Short mmCIF file of C-alpha atoms (C1' of nucleotides) in Angstrom, two decimals:
data_model
loop_
_atom_site.label_atom_id
_atom_site.label_comp_id
_atom_site.label_asym_id
_atom_site.label_seq_id
_atom_site.Cartn_x
_atom_site.Cartn_y
_atom_site.Cartn_z
CA UNK A 1 -4.36 33.56 -7.20
CA UNK A 2 -4.46 30.27 -9.13
CA UNK A 3 -7.96 28.85 -9.27
CA UNK A 4 -7.22 25.13 -9.65
CA UNK A 5 -5.82 23.31 -6.61
CA UNK A 6 -2.34 21.96 -7.16
CA UNK A 7 -1.99 18.38 -6.00
CA UNK A 8 0.29 17.51 -3.13
CA UNK A 9 2.25 15.16 -5.38
CA UNK A 10 3.29 18.16 -7.47
CA UNK A 11 4.23 20.24 -4.43
CA UNK A 12 6.42 17.46 -3.08
CA UNK A 13 8.35 17.22 -6.32
CA UNK A 14 9.22 20.92 -6.36
CA UNK A 15 11.80 20.68 -3.54
CA UNK A 16 13.36 17.75 -5.39
CA UNK A 17 13.76 19.88 -8.50
CA UNK A 18 15.00 22.77 -6.38
CA UNK A 19 17.69 20.68 -4.76
CA UNK A 20 19.03 19.37 -8.04
CA UNK A 21 18.86 22.79 -9.70
CA UNK A 22 20.80 24.26 -6.79
CA UNK A 23 23.41 21.57 -7.33
CA UNK A 24 23.59 22.39 -11.04
CA UNK A 25 23.89 26.07 -10.21
CA UNK A 26 26.80 25.35 -7.88
CA UNK A 27 28.51 23.67 -10.83
CA UNK A 28 27.93 26.76 -12.92
CA UNK A 29 25.43 25.11 -15.26
CA UNK A 30 23.33 27.84 -16.85
CA UNK A 31 20.60 25.95 -18.69
CA UNK A 32 18.89 22.59 -18.34
CA UNK A 33 16.18 20.79 -20.31
CA UNK A 34 13.36 18.73 -18.85
CA UNK A 35 14.98 15.82 -20.66
CA UNK A 36 18.26 16.10 -18.72
CA UNK A 37 16.48 16.81 -15.47
CA UNK A 38 14.30 13.76 -15.95
CA UNK A 39 17.26 11.51 -16.63
CA UNK A 40 19.15 12.63 -13.56
CA UNK A 41 16.18 12.47 -11.22
CA UNK A 42 14.66 9.31 -12.69
CA UNK A 43 11.49 11.12 -13.67
CA UNK A 44 9.43 11.62 -16.79
CA UNK A 45 10.36 14.88 -18.57
CA UNK A 46 6.71 15.52 -19.45
CA UNK A 47 5.84 15.35 -15.78
CA UNK A 48 8.50 17.90 -14.93
CA UNK A 49 7.30 20.29 -17.64
CA UNK A 50 3.71 19.85 -16.56
CA UNK A 51 4.53 20.39 -12.89
CA UNK A 52 6.30 23.66 -13.66
CA UNK A 53 3.66 24.81 -16.17
CA UNK A 54 1.10 24.84 -13.33
CA UNK A 55 2.78 27.98 -12.07
CA UNK A 56 3.77 29.84 -15.20
CA UNK A 57 5.94 29.68 -18.30
CA UNK A 58 9.44 29.38 -16.93
CA UNK A 59 11.14 27.72 -19.87
CA UNK A 60 12.31 28.79 -23.25
CA UNK A 61 11.20 26.70 -26.22
CA UNK A 62 14.09 25.15 -28.08
CA UNK A 63 16.46 25.98 -25.23
CA UNK A 64 15.25 24.68 -21.89
CA UNK A 65 15.14 26.28 -18.46
CA UNK A 66 17.50 28.94 -17.16
CA UNK A 67 18.85 27.40 -13.97
CA UNK A 68 19.14 30.47 -11.70
CA UNK A 69 15.79 31.81 -12.93
CA UNK A 70 14.01 28.50 -12.29
CA UNK A 71 15.56 28.28 -8.82
CA UNK A 72 14.23 31.74 -8.06
CA UNK A 73 10.78 30.84 -9.36
CA UNK A 74 10.50 27.57 -7.42
CA UNK A 75 11.65 29.33 -4.26
CA UNK A 76 8.89 31.89 -4.80
CA UNK A 77 6.29 29.19 -5.34
CA UNK A 78 7.32 27.39 -2.15
CA UNK A 79 7.41 30.74 -0.30
CA UNK A 80 11.08 30.19 0.45
CA UNK A 81 11.94 33.65 -0.85
CA UNK A 82 11.09 35.27 2.47
CA UNK A 83 12.27 34.40 6.00
CA UNK A 84 10.04 31.90 7.78
CA UNK A 85 10.70 31.65 11.52
CA UNK A 86 10.29 28.18 13.06
CA UNK A 87 10.26 26.96 16.60
CA UNK A 88 11.33 23.62 17.92
CA UNK A 89 9.70 21.87 20.85
CA UNK A 90 11.84 19.16 22.41
CA UNK A 91 15.55 19.63 22.97
CA UNK A 92 16.60 15.98 22.95
CA UNK A 93 19.01 14.43 20.51
CA UNK A 94 16.56 14.84 17.64
CA UNK A 95 16.01 18.47 18.56
CA UNK A 96 19.74 19.13 18.58
CA UNK A 97 20.13 17.44 15.21
CA UNK A 98 17.35 19.55 13.72
CA UNK A 99 18.73 22.75 15.17
CA UNK A 100 22.17 22.22 13.76
CA UNK A 101 20.67 21.11 10.50
CA UNK A 102 18.54 24.19 9.87
CA UNK A 103 21.27 26.44 11.26
CA UNK A 104 23.72 25.57 8.49
CA UNK A 105 21.27 25.65 5.64
CA UNK A 106 21.10 28.45 3.12
CA UNK A 107 17.33 28.76 2.97
CA UNK A 108 14.98 31.05 4.77
CA UNK A 109 13.61 28.45 7.15
CA UNK A 110 15.30 29.13 10.44
CA UNK A 111 14.67 27.81 13.93
CA UNK A 112 14.50 30.93 16.11
CA UNK A 113 13.33 29.40 19.40
CA UNK A 114 13.67 26.11 21.25
CA UNK A 115 11.43 24.92 24.06
CA UNK A 116 11.56 22.06 26.54
CA UNK A 117 9.94 21.24 29.85
CA UNK A 118 12.97 19.60 31.42
CA UNK A 119 14.45 21.95 34.06
CA UNK A 120 17.83 20.34 33.46
CA UNK A 121 17.77 21.52 29.85
CA UNK A 122 16.18 24.93 30.23
CA UNK A 123 18.72 27.73 30.01
CA UNK A 124 21.29 25.61 28.20
CA UNK A 125 22.24 26.60 24.70
CA UNK A 126 21.97 25.00 21.27
CA UNK A 127 24.09 27.06 18.94
CA UNK A 128 23.00 30.65 19.48
CA UNK A 129 19.65 29.69 21.01
CA UNK A 130 18.83 29.37 24.67
CA UNK A 131 16.43 26.54 25.54
CA UNK A 132 13.31 28.19 26.92
CA UNK A 133 10.67 26.77 29.26
CA UNK A 134 7.57 25.62 27.39
CA UNK A 135 5.54 28.19 29.29
CA UNK A 136 7.19 30.95 27.26
CA UNK A 137 6.00 29.43 23.99
CA UNK A 138 2.85 31.52 23.42
CA UNK A 139 4.57 34.85 24.02
CA UNK A 140 7.68 33.96 22.05
CA UNK A 141 5.67 32.68 19.09
CA UNK A 142 3.83 35.98 18.94
CA UNK A 143 6.88 38.13 19.57
CA UNK A 144 9.01 36.46 16.92
CA UNK A 145 6.25 35.87 14.39
CA UNK A 146 6.90 32.14 14.37
CA UNK A 147 4.84 30.37 11.71
CA UNK A 148 5.88 26.71 11.80
CA UNK A 149 6.37 24.48 14.83
CA UNK A 150 8.48 21.34 14.90
CA UNK A 151 7.45 18.69 17.41
CA UNK A 152 10.33 16.54 18.61
CA UNK A 153 8.96 15.31 21.92
CA UNK A 154 7.93 11.80 23.05
CA UNK A 155 4.69 10.42 21.62
CA UNK A 156 2.69 10.89 24.80
CA UNK A 157 3.40 14.63 24.92
CA UNK A 158 2.95 15.36 21.20
CA UNK A 159 -0.79 16.10 21.19
CA UNK A 160 -0.45 18.51 24.13
CA UNK A 161 2.36 20.33 22.36
CA UNK A 162 0.34 20.46 19.14
CA UNK A 163 -2.59 22.02 21.02
CA UNK A 164 -0.27 24.55 22.57
CA UNK A 165 1.26 25.47 19.20
CA UNK A 166 -2.12 25.84 17.52
CA UNK A 167 -3.40 27.90 20.43
CA UNK A 168 -0.36 30.17 20.06
CA UNK A 169 -1.29 30.81 16.44
CA UNK A 170 1.14 28.57 14.57
CA UNK A 171 0.13 27.88 10.95
CA UNK A 172 1.84 24.56 10.23
CA UNK A 173 3.44 21.69 12.14
CA UNK A 174 6.14 19.19 11.32
CA UNK A 175 5.63 16.26 13.67
CA UNK A 176 8.33 13.72 14.46
CA UNK A 177 6.36 11.90 17.16
CA UNK A 178 4.78 8.63 16.03
CA UNK A 179 1.18 9.67 16.67
CA UNK A 180 -1.67 11.02 14.58
CA UNK A 181 -2.17 14.61 15.65
CA UNK A 182 -5.59 16.20 15.68
CA UNK A 183 -5.57 19.89 14.88
CA UNK A 184 -8.20 22.35 13.77
CA UNK A 185 -9.01 22.96 10.13
CA UNK A 186 -6.47 25.19 8.43
CA UNK A 187 -3.37 24.05 10.29
CA UNK A 188 -1.28 21.86 8.04
CA UNK A 189 0.53 18.93 9.66
CA UNK A 190 3.29 16.95 7.98
CA UNK A 191 4.65 13.79 9.53
CA UNK A 192 8.29 12.82 9.52
CA UNK A 193 7.62 9.30 10.59
CA UNK A 194 10.65 7.06 11.01
CA UNK A 195 8.54 4.12 12.14
CA UNK A 196 6.45 4.27 9.01
CA UNK A 197 9.52 4.45 6.79
CA UNK A 198 11.18 1.51 8.51
CA UNK A 199 8.01 -0.58 8.49
CA UNK A 200 7.36 -0.04 4.81
CA UNK A 201 11.04 -0.66 4.08
CA UNK A 202 10.80 -4.03 5.84
CA UNK A 203 8.06 -5.06 3.41
CA UNK A 204 10.41 -4.67 0.46
CA UNK A 205 13.13 -6.89 1.90
CA UNK A 206 13.69 -9.89 -0.37
CA UNK B 1 3.57 -15.66 -3.89
CA UNK B 2 1.15 -12.89 -4.94
CA UNK B 3 1.22 -12.31 -8.68
CA UNK B 4 0.01 -8.69 -8.86
CA UNK B 5 2.34 -5.99 -7.57
CA UNK B 6 0.99 -4.14 -4.59
CA UNK B 7 1.33 -0.40 -4.95
CA UNK B 8 3.56 1.56 -2.63
CA UNK B 9 0.60 3.67 -1.54
CA UNK B 10 -1.00 0.55 -0.08
CA UNK B 11 2.19 -0.55 1.67
CA UNK B 12 2.58 2.86 3.28
CA UNK B 13 -0.90 2.72 4.72
CA UNK B 14 -0.34 -0.63 6.43
CA UNK B 15 1.90 0.79 9.17
CA UNK B 16 -0.73 3.45 9.79
CA UNK B 17 -3.36 0.78 10.32
CA UNK B 18 -0.93 -1.22 12.42
CA UNK B 19 -0.25 1.67 14.73
CA UNK B 20 -3.90 2.41 15.36
CA UNK B 21 -4.79 -1.26 15.79
CA UNK B 22 -2.00 -1.60 18.34
CA UNK B 23 -3.48 1.36 20.18
CA UNK B 24 -6.94 -0.24 20.11
CA UNK B 25 -5.45 -3.50 21.35
CA UNK B 26 -3.82 -1.68 24.25
CA UNK B 27 -7.28 -0.43 25.19
CA UNK B 28 -8.58 -3.99 25.10
CA UNK B 29 -10.75 -3.44 22.01
CA UNK B 30 -11.38 -6.84 20.42
CA UNK B 31 -13.11 -6.00 17.14
CA UNK B 32 -13.17 -3.07 14.75
CA UNK B 33 -14.99 -2.35 11.49
CA UNK B 34 -13.52 -0.62 8.46
CA UNK B 35 -16.13 2.06 9.15
CA UNK B 36 -14.74 2.88 12.62
CA UNK B 37 -11.17 2.62 11.42
CA UNK B 38 -11.89 4.97 8.54
CA UNK B 39 -13.48 7.55 10.82
CA UNK B 40 -10.58 7.57 13.26
CA UNK B 41 -7.87 7.66 10.62
CA UNK B 42 -9.67 10.03 8.27
CA UNK B 43 -9.73 7.45 5.50
CA UNK B 44 -12.31 5.87 3.25
CA UNK B 45 -13.54 2.53 4.70
CA UNK B 46 -13.67 0.98 1.23
CA UNK B 47 -10.02 1.80 0.78
CA UNK B 48 -9.10 0.11 4.04
CA UNK B 49 -11.05 -3.03 3.11
CA UNK B 50 -9.51 -3.09 -0.33
CA UNK B 51 -5.99 -2.60 1.01
CA UNK B 52 -6.37 -5.52 3.38
CA UNK B 53 -8.11 -7.72 0.83
CA UNK B 54 -4.97 -7.62 -1.31
CA UNK B 55 -3.37 -9.96 1.18
CA UNK B 56 -6.21 -12.28 2.19
CA UNK B 57 -9.59 -12.41 3.89
CA UNK B 58 -8.88 -11.11 7.35
CA UNK B 59 -12.33 -9.86 8.28
CA UNK B 60 -15.61 -11.43 9.25
CA UNK B 61 -18.71 -10.32 7.35
CA UNK B 62 -21.30 -8.71 9.57
CA UNK B 63 -18.76 -8.38 12.38
CA UNK B 64 -15.59 -6.60 11.30
CA UNK B 65 -11.94 -7.35 11.98
CA UNK B 66 -10.52 -9.13 15.02
CA UNK B 67 -7.98 -6.64 16.33
CA UNK B 68 -5.22 -8.99 17.60
CA UNK B 69 -5.57 -11.21 14.52
CA UNK B 70 -5.33 -8.27 12.12
CA UNK B 71 -2.28 -6.95 13.96
CA UNK B 72 -0.63 -10.35 13.56
CA UNK B 73 -1.48 -10.47 9.87
CA UNK B 74 -0.23 -6.96 9.07
CA UNK B 75 2.97 -7.69 10.96
CA UNK B 76 3.42 -10.79 8.82
CA UNK B 77 2.78 -8.85 5.62
CA UNK B 78 5.34 -6.21 6.57
CA UNK B 79 7.78 -8.94 7.65
CA UNK B 80 7.79 -7.51 11.15
CA UNK B 81 7.08 -10.92 12.66
CA UNK B 82 10.76 -11.85 12.59
CA UNK B 83 13.79 -9.97 13.92
CA UNK B 84 15.37 -7.62 11.40
CA UNK B 85 18.82 -6.37 12.40
CA UNK B 86 19.68 -2.80 11.37
CA UNK B 87 22.85 -0.82 11.48
CA UNK B 88 23.29 2.89 11.88
CA UNK B 89 26.03 4.91 10.25
CA UNK B 90 26.64 8.27 11.86
CA UNK B 91 26.67 8.70 15.62
CA UNK B 92 25.75 12.37 15.79
CA UNK B 93 22.68 13.78 17.46
CA UNK B 94 20.40 12.23 14.88
CA UNK B 95 22.09 8.86 15.28
CA UNK B 96 21.65 9.00 19.05
CA UNK B 97 18.00 9.89 18.66
CA UNK B 98 17.41 6.98 16.27
CA UNK B 99 19.25 4.56 18.52
CA UNK B 100 17.23 5.42 21.56
CA UNK B 101 14.10 5.40 19.50
CA UNK B 102 14.46 1.89 18.09
CA UNK B 103 15.80 0.63 21.40
CA UNK B 104 12.58 1.29 23.24
CA UNK B 105 10.23 0.07 20.58
CA UNK B 106 8.42 -3.24 20.76
CA UNK B 107 8.92 -4.28 17.19
CA UNK B 108 11.49 -6.53 15.62
CA UNK B 109 13.48 -3.77 13.98
CA UNK B 110 16.53 -3.28 16.13
CA UNK B 111 19.73 -1.35 15.62
CA UNK B 112 22.48 -3.84 16.43
CA UNK B 113 25.55 -1.86 15.33
CA UNK B 114 26.61 1.78 15.11
CA UNK B 115 29.46 3.11 13.00
CA UNK B 116 31.24 6.42 12.74
CA UNK B 117 34.55 7.64 11.38
CA UNK B 118 35.26 10.20 14.09
CA UNK B 119 38.04 8.89 16.37
CA UNK B 120 36.57 10.95 19.21
CA UNK B 121 33.33 8.96 19.01
CA UNK B 122 34.66 5.48 18.30
CA UNK B 123 34.59 3.30 21.38
CA UNK B 124 31.98 5.39 23.14
CA UNK B 125 28.66 3.82 23.90
CA UNK B 126 25.06 4.49 22.87
CA UNK B 127 22.90 2.41 25.14
CA UNK B 128 24.32 -1.10 24.97
CA UNK B 129 26.13 -0.49 21.69
CA UNK B 130 29.73 0.51 21.23
CA UNK B 131 30.40 2.91 18.37
CA UNK B 132 32.58 1.04 15.89
CA UNK B 133 34.97 2.40 13.29
CA UNK B 134 33.45 2.45 9.83
CA UNK B 135 36.15 0.01 8.68
CA UNK B 136 34.46 -2.74 10.68
CA UNK B 137 31.20 -2.30 8.80
CA UNK B 138 31.58 -5.05 6.18
CA UNK B 139 32.55 -7.74 8.67
CA UNK B 140 29.95 -6.73 11.26
CA UNK B 141 27.17 -6.60 8.68
CA UNK B 142 27.98 -10.15 7.64
CA UNK B 143 28.54 -11.45 11.18
CA UNK B 144 25.28 -10.03 12.53
CA UNK B 145 23.18 -10.62 9.42
CA UNK B 146 22.31 -6.94 9.17
CA UNK B 147 19.73 -6.29 6.45
CA UNK B 148 18.89 -2.58 6.63
CA UNK B 149 21.29 0.34 6.94
CA UNK B 150 20.38 3.77 8.26
CA UNK B 151 22.42 6.67 6.93
CA UNK B 152 22.69 9.58 9.37
CA UNK B 153 25.86 11.26 8.14
CA UNK B 154 26.41 14.64 6.46
CA UNK B 155 25.28 14.96 2.85
CA UNK B 156 28.78 14.85 1.40
CA UNK B 157 29.53 11.48 2.97
CA UNK B 158 26.17 9.83 2.26
CA UNK B 159 26.92 8.36 -1.17
CA UNK B 160 30.19 6.82 0.06
CA UNK B 161 28.39 5.24 3.00
CA UNK B 162 25.64 3.97 0.70
CA UNK B 163 28.24 2.33 -1.56
CA UNK B 164 29.87 0.74 1.45
CA UNK B 165 26.55 -0.61 2.74
CA UNK B 166 25.55 -2.03 -0.62
CA UNK B 167 28.98 -3.56 -1.04
CA UNK B 168 28.59 -5.19 2.37
CA UNK B 169 25.37 -6.83 1.21
CA UNK B 170 22.71 -4.64 2.80
CA UNK B 171 19.24 -5.04 1.25
CA UNK B 172 17.61 -1.71 2.08
CA UNK B 173 18.61 1.78 3.16
CA UNK B 174 16.87 4.51 5.10
CA UNK B 175 18.62 7.75 4.18
CA UNK B 176 18.44 10.89 6.29
CA UNK B 177 20.99 12.85 4.28
CA UNK B 178 19.51 15.39 1.86
CA UNK B 179 20.94 13.81 -1.29
CA UNK B 180 19.66 11.49 -3.99
CA UNK B 181 21.50 8.21 -3.50
CA UNK B 182 22.41 6.01 -6.44
CA UNK B 183 22.37 2.31 -5.63
CA UNK B 184 22.24 -0.81 -7.73
CA UNK B 185 18.97 -2.41 -8.78
CA UNK B 186 17.37 -4.44 -6.01
CA UNK B 187 18.42 -2.26 -3.08
CA UNK B 188 15.46 -0.30 -1.84
CA UNK B 189 16.13 3.25 -0.59
CA UNK B 190 13.66 5.29 1.42
CA UNK B 191 14.29 8.92 2.19
CA UNK B 192 13.48 10.57 5.49
CA UNK B 193 13.90 14.03 4.15
CA UNK B 194 13.40 16.88 6.59
CA UNK B 195 14.23 19.52 3.99
CA UNK B 196 11.58 18.22 1.65
CA UNK B 197 8.97 18.16 4.40
CA UNK B 198 9.76 21.69 5.52
CA UNK B 199 9.84 23.04 1.97
CA UNK B 200 6.49 21.53 1.05
CA UNK B 201 5.07 22.69 4.37
CA UNK B 202 6.13 26.25 3.56
CA UNK B 203 4.04 26.13 0.39
CA UNK B 204 0.90 25.54 2.41
CA UNK B 205 1.39 28.53 4.69
CA UNK B 206 -1.47 30.98 4.28
"C1'" DT C 1 16.59 28.33 -41.46
"C1'" DA C 2 16.73 23.66 -39.08
"C1'" DG C 3 16.90 21.53 -34.72
"C1'" DA C 4 15.46 21.49 -30.20
"C1'" DT C 5 12.41 21.95 -26.53
"C1'" DT C 6 8.62 23.97 -24.37
"C1'" DG C 7 3.62 24.24 -22.94
"C1'" DT C 8 -0.58 21.88 -23.58
"C1'" DT C 9 -3.99 18.77 -25.22
"C1'" DA C 10 -5.29 14.04 -25.64
"C1'" DA C 11 -4.65 9.17 -24.29
"C1'" DT C 12 -3.43 6.05 -20.89
"C1'" DC C 13 -2.91 4.30 -16.70
"C1'" DG C 14 -3.76 3.51 -11.88
"C1'" DA C 15 -5.86 4.57 -7.63
"C1'" DT C 16 -9.86 5.76 -4.99
"C1'" DT C 17 -14.64 5.50 -4.09
"C1'" DA C 18 -19.29 3.66 -4.56
"C1'" DA C 19 -22.31 -0.03 -4.74
"C1'" DC C 20 -23.85 -4.48 -3.73
"C1'" DA C 21 -24.11 -9.55 -3.52
"C1'" DA C 22 -22.39 -12.78 -0.21
"C1'" DT C 23 -22.61 -14.14 4.39
"C1'" DC C 24 -21.64 -13.94 9.29
"C1'" DT D 1 -34.03 -14.30 11.19
"C1'" DA D 2 -32.67 -9.30 10.51
"C1'" DG D 3 -28.89 -6.24 10.70
"C1'" DA D 4 -24.29 -5.45 9.81
"C1'" DT D 5 -20.16 -5.65 7.40
"C1'" DT D 6 -17.05 -7.85 4.48
"C1'" DG D 7 -14.79 -8.76 -0.16
"C1'" DT D 8 -15.18 -7.50 -4.80
"C1'" DT D 9 -16.85 -5.60 -9.00
"C1'" DA D 10 -18.00 -1.46 -11.40
"C1'" DA D 11 -17.77 3.64 -11.72
"C1'" DT D 12 -15.30 7.62 -10.89
"C1'" DC D 13 -11.68 10.36 -10.33
"C1'" DG D 14 -7.06 12.03 -10.79
"C1'" DA D 15 -2.40 11.60 -12.10
"C1'" DT D 16 1.04 10.25 -15.39
"C1'" DT D 17 2.64 9.74 -19.96
"C1'" DA D 18 2.58 10.48 -24.92
"C1'" DA D 19 2.13 13.33 -28.71
"C1'" DC D 20 2.47 17.51 -31.11
"C1'" DA D 21 1.72 22.34 -32.49
"C1'" DA D 22 3.99 26.53 -31.23
"C1'" DT D 23 8.19 28.83 -31.22
"C1'" DC D 24 12.81 29.99 -29.67
#
DNA sequence: TAGATTGTTAATCGATTAACAATC
DNA sequence: TAGATTGTTAATCGATTAACAATC
């Protein structure tokens, strides 16, 4: 649709805007300028305008941005305007936390299946979901149209799980295990790497 | 010590190098070139050399880098060569996961205290740690010399906890709550933001 | 209309990559 | 020594910021 590739830096700022806009909306604020947005988020207003202008003309000169309209537009850009089924692999503490977390959110990303290979966990429930044996993953992914997989298993199992997810036809992976996953071209992997965050944080200690 | 500021992008790559070097070391590999490193990590070798050269001359021309020596040096740079006590606020599923995670790691970052405000949780144990009431935070932080605080509480409590941590003298915060924290100058905050990762991942879906 | 704010072009800044002399 | 690889300088690339005409 859009010829020029949008940089990842831009894409990662959109959810930040979205979150703050949603907050403004909850306060009943109808309009916001890039100036105000920039002040609150500690960002350059020109950057915000430029980021948004990549995708269309969402603002109104002399006025600013209509909050609900901009929320709608950003959600469209991020493809959050349609339901996206996720699955979770690994029903440990982290898995539970993630399940509860996405369960109570108001967006269209929803965990619809949970897998584990521990017989003690299989069959137990997290919220409305029953923990399924990992062997059921391929069929369930197809049956439920699951598009994103979340890996919340120990490091030594992560690559196997990734292979299984990719084989099942998953399109993107969010990986919590502290390992570099290798996946085929076209499958996007994001890392939620606590180790990396803590290590880089340590550097900045006085 | 070093006059020119090192960019955050560089700092965030160091733990990536460190992880892979540690893996190589576990295999008994003694020496590695920026070329090999770059191939395995999907990075430009020149970038790796330049990153490292910011901090000193760690390599050997014609040979490459001594793996154990480089590990030692990166650990020094990141201040991981000395024990850094952490505390965790929020003993939910995420808190449990983080506790177990840092407990079994071989680095010097160690959670040494856990706090919660839920009477049902206070007094219970996570590994060797007893969950303490949040009121004990200031004294415990001082007594144990805690330098980094991890926030794993619901969004609406996060800012209060951040204020409490800063007040207690914490120097850095890792925040898992999906809110923008406001802290005074000099306190570094990193975000481990699952929402942001999932939202940006959704964009890249085909 | 006058004031405000966008969208966009141009200028600046910084980061990545390439190239190569130094040297192990 | 010859081959390999670093550390570093120079070239390239891309992202951020500033400036401003367009216009609500």
